[in-house]
Coordinates of C-alpha atoms in Angstrom, one line a residue:
M1 CA 0.1 0.0 0.2
L2 CA 0.9 3.3 -0.6
S3 CA 1.5 5.5 3.1
K4 CA -0.3 9.2 2.7
E5 CA 2.7 10.6 2.4
E6 CA 3.6 8.8 -0.3
Q7 CA -0.2 9.5 -2.4
V8 CA 0.9 13.2 -2.0
Q9 CA 4.1 13.0 -3.3
Y10 CA 3.5 10.5 -6.3
S11 CA -0.3 12.4 -6.9
R12 CA 1.0 13.4 -10.7
H13 CA 1.7 10.1 -11.7
I14 CA -2.0 8.9 -9.7
L15 CA -3.6 11.0 -11.8
L16 CA -3.0 9.7 -14.6
N17 CA -5.2 6.9 -16.1
E18 CA -1.9 4.7 -17.3
I19 CA -0.4 5.0 -14.7
G20 CA -3.0 5.4 -11.1
V21 CA -2.3 3.5 -7.8
K22 CA -1.9 0.4 -9.3
G23 CA 1.1 1.8 -11.5
Q24 CA 2.7 3.6 -8.5
L25 CA 2.9 0.3 -6.5
K26 CA 4.4 -1.6 -9.2
L27 CA 7.1 1.4 -9.4
K28 CA 7.4 0.9 -5.7
E29 CA 7.8 -3.0 -5.5
A30 CA 10.4 -2.6 -8.6
K31 CA 14.6 -2.9 -8.7
V32 CA 16.7 -1.6 -10.8
L33 CA 20.5 -1.2 -11.1
V34 CA 22.6 1.8 -12.7
I35 CA 25.7 0.8 -14.4
G36 CA 27.4 4.4 -13.8
A37 CA 26.6 7.6 -12.3
G38 CA 28.3 9.8 -14.4
G39 CA 26.3 11.8 -17.1
L40 CA 23.5 9.5 -18.7
G41 CA 23.5 8.5 -14.5
C42 CA 23.1 11.3 -12.8
P43 CA 19.2 12.0 -14.5
I44 CA 18.7 8.5 -15.0
L45 CA 18.4 8.2 -11.1
Q46 CA 17.0 12.1 -10.3
Y47 CA 14.7 10.7 -12.5
L48 CA 14.1 7.4 -11.3
T49 CA 14.8 8.0 -7.7
A50 CA 11.8 10.8 -8.3
A51 CA 9.1 8.7 -9.7
G52 CA 9.2 6.4 -6.7
V53 CA 11.1 3.1 -8.0
G54 CA 11.9 1.4 -4.9
T55 CA 15.3 -0.2 -4.8
L56 CA 17.9 1.8 -6.9
G57 CA 20.9 0.1 -6.6
I58 CA 24.1 2.3 -8.2
I59 CA 27.4 0.6 -9.1
D60 CA 29.9 3.2 -9.8
D61 CA 34.2 2.7 -9.1
D62 CA 34.5 6.4 -9.9
V63 CA 35.1 9.6 -7.8
V64 CA 33.8 13.5 -8.5
E65 CA 36.3 15.2 -10.9
Q66 CA 36.1 19.4 -11.6
T67 CA 35.7 18.2 -15.0
N68 CA 32.5 16.2 -14.2
L69 CA 30.2 19.0 -12.9
Q70 CA 29.4 20.4 -16.8
R71 CA 27.5 17.6 -17.0
Q72 CA 26.9 15.4 -14.3
I73 CA 24.1 17.3 -12.8
L74 CA 24.0 15.7 -8.9
Y75 CA 27.9 17.2 -8.0
T76 CA 29.2 20.2 -7.2
L77 CA 31.8 22.0 -6.7
D78 CA 32.5 20.6 -2.6
D79 CA 32.6 17.1 -3.7
V80 CA 35.2 16.8 -5.8
G81 CA 37.5 13.8 -4.8
K82 CA 34.4 12.2 -3.5
P83 CA 32.9 9.2 -4.3
K84 CA 30.0 9.0 -6.8
V85 CA 28.0 6.5 -5.4
E86 CA 28.5 8.2 -2.1
V87 CA 27.2 11.5 -2.8
A88 CA 24.6 10.7 -5.2
V89 CA 23.0 8.6 -2.8
K90 CA 22.6 11.5 0.1
R91 CA 21.5 13.7 -2.8
L92 CA 18.8 11.4 -3.7
A93 CA 17.6 10.3 -0.7
R94 CA 16.4 14.2 0.5
L95 CA 14.7 13.6 -3.2
N96 CA 12.7 11.3 -1.6
P97 CA 12.8 9.1 1.2
F98 CA 10.9 6.3 0.0
V99 CA 13.2 4.6 -1.9
Q100 CA 15.9 2.6 -0.9
F101 CA 19.6 2.4 -2.3
Q102 CA 22.2 0.3 -2.3
I103 CA 25.3 0.9 -3.7
F104 CA 29.0 -0.6 -5.1
K105 CA 31.7 1.3 -5.1
D106 CA 33.0 -1.2 -7.6
K107 CA 33.5 -1.6 -11.6
L108 CA 30.9 -4.2 -13.4
T109 CA 33.2 -7.0 -14.0
I110 CA 32.7 -10.5 -15.3
K111 CA 33.2 -11.3 -11.7
N112 CA 30.4 -9.7 -10.1
A113 CA 28.2 -9.0 -13.0
L114 CA 26.1 -12.1 -12.8
A115 CA 25.0 -11.9 -9.3
L116 CA 24.8 -7.8 -9.6
F117 CA 22.6 -8.7 -12.1
K118 CA 20.0 -11.2 -10.4
V119 CA 19.3 -9.3 -7.2
F120 CA 17.6 -6.6 -9.9
D121 CA 14.2 -6.1 -12.5
I122 CA 15.6 -4.1 -14.2
I123 CA 18.8 -3.2 -15.6
V124 CA 19.8 0.1 -17.0
D125 CA 23.8 0.7 -18.5
G126 CA 25.2 4.3 -18.2
S127 CA 28.6 3.2 -19.1
D128 CA 30.9 5.4 -21.2
N129 CA 33.0 2.2 -23.3
F130 CA 32.0 -0.5 -25.4
Q131 CA 33.7 -3.0 -22.6
T132 CA 31.5 -2.2 -20.1
R133 CA 28.5 -2.1 -22.8
Y134 CA 29.0 -5.0 -24.1
L135 CA 29.4 -7.1 -20.7
C136 CA 26.0 -5.4 -19.4
N137 CA 24.1 -6.5 -22.5
D138 CA 25.8 -10.6 -22.1
A139 CA 25.1 -11.0 -18.5
A140 CA 21.5 -9.3 -19.3
I141 CA 20.9 -11.9 -21.9
I142 CA 22.2 -14.8 -19.3
T143 CA 20.1 -12.9 -16.1
K144 CA 16.9 -12.7 -18.7
K145 CA 16.8 -9.0 -17.9
S146 CA 15.9 -6.4 -19.7
L147 CA 18.3 -3.7 -20.9
V148 CA 17.9 0.2 -21.6
Y149 CA 20.9 1.2 -23.4
G150 CA 21.9 4.9 -23.8
S151 CA 25.2 6.0 -25.4
I152 CA 26.5 9.7 -25.9
F153 CA 29.2 11.5 -28.6
K154 CA 29.1 14.9 -29.1
F155 CA 26.6 16.2 -30.1
E156 CA 24.2 13.0 -30.5
G157 CA 22.3 10.4 -28.2
Q158 CA 21.0 6.6 -28.4
V159 CA 18.7 5.5 -26.5
S160 CA 17.0 1.5 -27.1
V161 CA 15.8 -1.1 -24.5
F162 CA 17.6 -4.9 -25.3
N163 CA 16.1 -8.6 -23.8
F164 CA 12.5 -7.3 -23.6
N165 CA 9.9 -9.7 -24.2
G166 CA 12.4 -11.8 -26.5
S167 CA 13.5 -8.4 -28.6
G168 CA 17.0 -8.0 -29.9
T169 CA 19.7 -6.9 -28.1
Y170 CA 22.4 -4.7 -28.5
R171 CA 25.0 -7.5 -30.1
C172 CA 22.3 -7.2 -32.8
L173 CA 22.9 -3.7 -33.9
Y174 CA 26.7 -3.8 -33.1
P175 CA 28.0 -7.7 -33.5
T176 CA 31.4 -6.6 -33.1
P177 CA 32.6 -4.1 -31.2
P178 CA 34.7 -0.4 -33.0
K179 CA 38.3 -0.3 -33.3
P180 CA 39.9 1.1 -30.0
D181 CA 41.6 4.7 -32.0
T182 CA 37.9 4.8 -34.0
S183 CA 35.9 5.2 -30.7
P184 CA 37.1 8.3 -28.4
N185 CA 35.0 9.1 -25.7
C186 CA 34.5 12.4 -24.1
S187 CA 37.0 12.8 -22.5
D188 CA 39.4 13.0 -25.6
I189 CA 36.3 15.2 -27.8
G190 CA 34.7 16.5 -25.2
V191 CA 30.4 16.4 -25.3
M192 CA 27.2 19.1 -25.1
G193 CA 27.0 19.6 -21.3
V194 CA 23.0 18.6 -22.0
L195 CA 23.0 15.8 -24.0
P196 CA 23.0 13.3 -21.4
G197 CA 20.8 14.9 -19.7
I198 CA 18.0 14.6 -22.5
I199 CA 19.4 11.2 -22.6
G200 CA 19.3 10.1 -19.6
S201 CA 15.7 11.1 -19.2
L202 CA 15.0 9.2 -22.2
Q203 CA 16.3 5.9 -20.8
A204 CA 14.5 6.8 -17.4
N205 CA 11.2 7.1 -19.4
E206 CA 11.9 3.5 -21.1
V207 CA 12.2 2.0 -17.0
I208 CA 9.1 3.5 -16.0
K209 CA 7.7 2.5 -19.2
I210 CA 8.6 -1.2 -18.7
I211 CA 7.6 -1.0 -14.6
C212 CA 4.0 0.0 -15.6
G213 CA 3.4 -1.7 -18.1
L214 CA 2.9 1.6 -20.8
K215 CA 2.9 0.9 -24.4
G216 CA 5.6 2.2 -26.7
V217 CA 8.6 0.9 -25.2
L218 CA 11.7 0.9 -27.9
A219 CA 12.2 -2.4 -28.1
N220 CA 13.7 -3.5 -31.4
K221 CA 14.0 0.3 -32.1
L222 CA 17.3 2.8 -31.9
L223 CA 16.2 6.3 -31.3
V224 CA 18.5 8.8 -32.3
F225 CA 18.9 12.2 -31.7
D226 CA 21.1 14.9 -32.4
V227 CA 21.0 17.9 -30.4
L228 CA 22.1 20.3 -32.8
S229 CA 19.3 19.4 -35.8
M230 CA 16.9 18.7 -33.2
R231 CA 15.8 15.8 -34.5
P232 CA 14.8 12.8 -33.7
M233 CA 14.6 9.1 -36.0
I234 CA 14.1 6.1 -34.7
L235 CA 15.4 2.8 -36.6
S236 CA 14.5 -0.5 -36.7
F237 CA 16.3 -3.6 -36.3
S238 CA 15.7 -7.2 -35.8
K239 CA 16.3 -9.9 -33.6
T240 CA 19.8 -12.2 -34.7
D241 CA 21.9 -15.5 -33.1
E242 CA 24.0 -12.9 -32.1
S243 CA 21.9 -13.0 -28.8
N244 CA 22.4 -15.8 -28.1
I245 CA 25.4 -15.8 -25.6
L246 CA 25.7 -18.7 -23.0
I247 CA 28.6 -17.6 -20.7
L248 CA 30.9 -14.1 -20.7
E249 CA 33.7 -12.7 -22.6
E250 CA 36.7 -14.4 -20.9
D251 CA 38.4 -10.7 -21.2
Y252 CA 35.8 -7.7 -22.7
N253 CA 38.7 -5.5 -22.7
F254 CA 40.2 -8.1 -25.3
F255 CA 37.2 -8.2 -26.9
C256 CA 36.3 -5.0 -27.6
G257 CA 40.1 -4.7 -29.2
M258 CA 41.7 -3.0 -26.2
E259 CA 45.4 -5.1 -25.8
S260 CA 46.9 -6.6 -22.6
V261 CA 50.0 -5.0 -22.5
D262 CA 53.3 -7.0 -21.3
Q263 CA 54.3 -4.8 -18.0
D264 CA 52.3 -3.5 -15.3
I265 CA 53.0 -1.4 -12.1
S266 CA 50.1 -0.1 -9.1
I267 CA 50.7 3.4 -8.5
D268 CA 51.7 2.3 -4.4
E269 CA 54.3 0.3 -6.6
L270 CA 55.6 3.3 -8.2
L271 CA 56.0 5.6 -6.1
K272 CA 58.2 3.2 -4.3
N273 CA 60.5 3.6 -7.4
T274 CA 59.5 7.1 -9.4
S275 CA 63.4 7.5 -9.9
D276 CA 63.9 4.4 -11.5
Y277 CA 61.3 5.4 -14.5
N278 CA 60.1 8.1 -16.9
L279 CA 56.8 9.1 -16.8
L280 CA 54.5 10.1 -19.9
D281 CA 51.1 11.1 -19.0
V282 CA 48.8 11.1 -22.0
R283 CA 45.8 12.8 -20.3
E284 CA 44.3 15.9 -22.0
T285 CA 45.5 19.6 -20.2
S286 CA 42.6 20.3 -18.6
E287 CA 43.0 16.8 -16.9
R288 CA 46.5 17.3 -16.5
E289 CA 46.0 21.2 -14.7
Q290 CA 43.7 19.3 -11.7
Y291 CA 46.5 16.7 -10.8
H292 CA 49.3 15.0 -11.8
I293 CA 52.5 13.2 -10.6
G294 CA 54.9 14.4 -12.6
G295 CA 56.7 13.1 -15.8
L296 CA 55.8 14.6 -19.4
H297 CA 52.9 15.4 -20.9
I298 CA 51.3 14.7 -24.3
P299 CA 48.2 14.0 -25.1
L300 CA 47.1 11.2 -26.7
S301 CA 45.8 12.3 -29.8
Q302 CA 49.3 14.5 -30.4
L303 CA 51.2 11.5 -29.4
P304 CA 51.8 10.8 -33.3
E305 CA 53.7 13.6 -33.9
R306 CA 55.4 14.6 -30.6
Y307 CA 56.9 10.7 -29.6
H308 CA 60.1 12.1 -30.1
E309 CA 60.2 14.2 -27.1
I310 CA 60.4 11.1 -24.9
S311 CA 63.3 9.9 -23.5
T312 CA 64.0 6.1 -23.4
N313 CA 67.0 6.2 -21.2
K314 CA 65.0 4.0 -18.2
P315 CA 61.9 2.3 -18.5
L316 CA 58.6 4.5 -19.1
V317 CA 55.5 4.7 -17.3
V318 CA 52.5 5.7 -19.2
Y319 CA 49.4 7.0 -17.2
C320 CA 45.7 8.0 -17.4
K321 CA 43.0 8.5 -15.5
S322 CA 41.4 4.7 -15.7
G323 CA 44.5 2.9 -17.3
M324 CA 42.7 2.6 -20.9
R325 CA 44.5 5.3 -22.9
S326 CA 47.7 4.8 -21.5
K327 CA 47.2 1.6 -22.7
K328 CA 46.2 2.7 -26.3
A329 CA 49.4 4.5 -26.2
I330 CA 51.0 1.9 -25.4
L331 CA 50.1 -0.4 -27.9
F332 CA 51.1 2.5 -30.8
L333 CA 55.0 3.4 -29.0
R334 CA 55.9 -0.4 -29.1
D335 CA 56.5 0.3 -32.8
V336 CA 58.5 3.4 -32.9
L337 CA 60.2 3.2 -29.3
L338 CA 61.6 -0.6 -30.1
N339 CA 64.4 -0.7 -27.8
T340 CA 62.5 0.7 -24.4
I341 CA 61.0 -1.3 -21.8
L342 CA 56.5 0.3 -21.6
I343 CA 54.8 -0.4 -18.5
N344 CA 50.5 1.0 -18.0
L345 CA 50.1 2.2 -14.3
R346 CA 47.0 -0.3 -13.3
N347 CA 44.0 1.4 -13.0
G348 CA 45.3 5.1 -13.8
L349 CA 45.4 7.7 -11.1
P350 CA 42.8 6.9 -7.9
A351 CA 41.3 9.6 -6.4
K352 CA 43.8 10.6 -3.8
F353 CA 45.8 12.7 -6.5
L354 CA 43.0 15.0 -6.6
I355 CA 44.8 17.8 -5.6
K356 CA 46.9 19.7 -7.8
N357 CA 50.3 19.3 -8.3

């Protein structure tokens, strides 16, 4: 039953014949897992919290950075350096005290995906990389969960619903991932600040439609929206044999073309013997200005023109925010610095370095 306070809180939903008390109770009983508390995750979480989804799970291992604030509207300058899941829940709980939150300060991996997905009714993908998207898709198929998908690229976003009542899946649209050097993320090329707000809101809309049994779920359809032209486009697709997933990939980085590097090092190991290595920071200038651990700075996009600036008298440790761009850099440097030992900073720079050096 809905309490008197809940009836007041959700009165505008209850007035809708298509939702009413019955639909609001369905929302209250639903359990939804949101992957990522970033650009897409913020509006998804805000609107699902406001709608009264009874249990919201949030998984994200990232911390708030100043560069996030242009689009991740759950956070403020005071939150820089703090875990996103913790900050998000504090804000969301003030919006709706009737929602239960489960936070997971982790990265979604093949080790935890299946167990997590089994606990929730619907999965919402707010991730920003192809490895996680394929992992979400495959885990949703195996656990028989609907997956609400969203992605953003500069001025364009996409929304769809996969594995809903036997519908097609992410692999039906994209059987194979793009090459790593053809799929930059927003930290490399930028993104319009309002775009994730629009796309994330549309994802939340699909979740509510699924829970309440409303018409028009974007199953076997891909909504493409351009914020410059303001022209939405809906493309239809069919389920294919690519949906026949029985087990997870052994390594989604490898599957997505992110080859493993020969050597890596943790930040703690590196700081014990920094003088033994040359350092290369391949992040963007704006990231470098926030915090760094020294060394030469060459953004990944400039590496082909500037790699000759790199000293080769010591093993070279390459670093970035998460360890992904540094892997791309090492794959390139292998062919041009033939006699240099190349080492990746495992998982990138941790939150404790969110202090300008």
